[in-house]
């Protein structure tokens, strides 16, 4: 009998551990300890002291969240997602009442078009003045009526110069037979297809069936060369020496450059795109005042600097950049030269074509 | 499993069983029935309904009848992915059986006071999140990892061998994670094994191999079957381990379905693939049950 109880307990424990979500989809709850509203930097909203933040994994350090709670007394609960589409799916399903979301540029555009965002009161986010003009008033949200920039970045090539002696300049140098099974790329169908578009000279937002057919032969030559697909932490395979070259997010590249001098950052000669992740308030938010206070807090130079320290993406906050060390600012993966940024295109929403891209890339993976 | 248990009294009733279950019986059953309806019946119906729907540009489900998702599902791409997943799951089940059976047998025949401790030892690693254990495997198997540096320093190999991000790594991860699901059910069968039966086989002149094949295996077959099902089915759908250890270059059906619900923005298609998988399982279970009844 006793044995059976052990067995049952063991099976129950296993059942809980058995099936799982992918790593990045884990959610963490914010600080549960009630902290006193000490010397509040932001006025506390009347009636409510809660804020539900739905943000990317590995993007807002917990210390920043804790500091916000300490300063305002607003209790923050954080939930994470690993892709824009995952966020969209949960937002559309009406699950959870999110007050802050962190969509990328093309998703902001789509959400604005569908009228799913709460308009911002510029008086409540005065710190928007810290943001560099080149990141404001962009086509996806003219006049920043609905969103404020959080971080920006790009996609580039990381080369382990211990293992690769050739001069890698662009995608065509990466995807060569001699690097077969030595490459890590982002596990993101649209990214992969976009690299093909750049190489073939197709405008990246014209995701038509003809253009997809045009890049298919190229992508089908590329994918068998890839060893690892990883969007969450492509740096791992490079750090462990499992691959020699990677096409990764700028922030991941910046961490690798800081880690070891053997890593080199290359902006693809064919072109690359600029992404801007913003903060926005969903229409259904119940705590708009708290959400605005949070936005303004994130845009504060000292707070934004903390975020850059932890996740070295392209910080659009000029006042925060001044607080960074010279070394941080010199990191090419975090801060590409301005003339390069000017040349970069931005993603627009491609709607149902996303599904076609996904099918094409999956079919080429299993070919 | 729970579904079969709950269906039993109802079935008995419809066959004209004399006593109808009283109010008390229904009250006792109520939590289980509610659980079944809420977490198995309703989600399954939702899955099937969504699989016949369409979606809009933002990925919202549009309830408009369409058969497109199923037409699209019968494409060699998804069938190949499904086939690969079944193959990995099959290998996992066979290896778990070969490794798990001796372990379960040893524990089941060990002195009684040891059994609890030995079972605990099987379970201890599973008190840590399986994701953390999977990341540990990544550190062990990578090119600059434990295995490679050991082999290199011992002079057995001159260049690091590729272990991680291969089908080998996928199956290793699955076996490691699901082995206890094989050991525990076999253990319960072995524990109930009557020693007198084995002695009788010896008395009748059977050699150890024959006693094992004709007495022990049949007597422990309920445990083997249960273990095989408990390993095979979750192995097909598991995607976190296969993505992390396989590097995503060999997509599995679980991963493909997950992507339809997220980056593919196509919940109806994901639901259609999920429904097909469910149908496949039901048919497979039905066949195994029928063939067992024939025996």
PDB file of C-alpha atoms in Angstrom, chain B residues 20 61 65 88-89 93 95 117 130 151 171-172 176 198 228 248 256 259 265 276 286 289:
ATOM      1  CA  UNK B  20     -29.368   2.349 -11.274  1.00  0.00           C
ATOM      2  CA  UNK B  61     -10.754  32.920 -35.838  1.00  0.00           C
ATOM      3  CA  UNK B  65     -17.343  26.802 -42.507  1.00  0.00           C
ATOM      4  CA  UNK B  88      11.245   9.359 -33.112  1.00  0.00           C
ATOM      5  CA  UNK B  89       8.469   8.352 -30.728  1.00  0.00           C
ATOM      6  CA  UNK B  93       9.499   3.741 -26.843  1.00  0.00           C
ATOM      7  CA  UNK B  95      14.785   2.193 -26.131  1.00  0.00           C
ATOM      8  CA  UNK B 117      14.093   4.103  -1.943  1.00  0.00           C
ATOM      9  CA  UNK B 130      12.511  19.344 -17.387  1.00  0.00           C
ATOM     10  CA  UNK B 151      36.975  12.190 -25.120  1.00  0.00           C
ATOM     11  CA  UNK B 171      15.854  10.675 -29.111  1.00  0.00           C
ATOM     12  CA  UNK B 172      18.251  10.913 -26.170  1.00  0.00           C
ATOM     13  CA  UNK B 176      15.739  10.597 -20.710  1.00  0.00           C
ATOM     14  CA  UNK B 198       8.384 -18.847 -12.373  1.00  0.00           C
ATOM     15  CA  UNK B 228       4.518   1.952 -24.095  1.00  0.00           C
ATOM     16  CA  UNK B 248      14.797  22.945 -34.918  1.00  0.00           C
ATOM     17  CA  UNK B 256       4.518  22.584 -36.272  1.00  0.00           C
ATOM     18  CA  UNK B 259       3.837  27.434 -34.706  1.00  0.00           C
ATOM     19  CA  UNK B 265      -1.236  33.099 -37.227  1.00  0.00           C
ATOM     20  CA  UNK B 276      -6.042  14.634 -37.282  1.00  0.00           C
ATOM     21  CA  UNK B 286      -9.166   1.123 -30.959  1.00  0.00           C
ATOM     22  CA  UNK B 289      -7.975  -2.879 -27.961  1.00  0.00           C
TER      23      UNK B 289
END
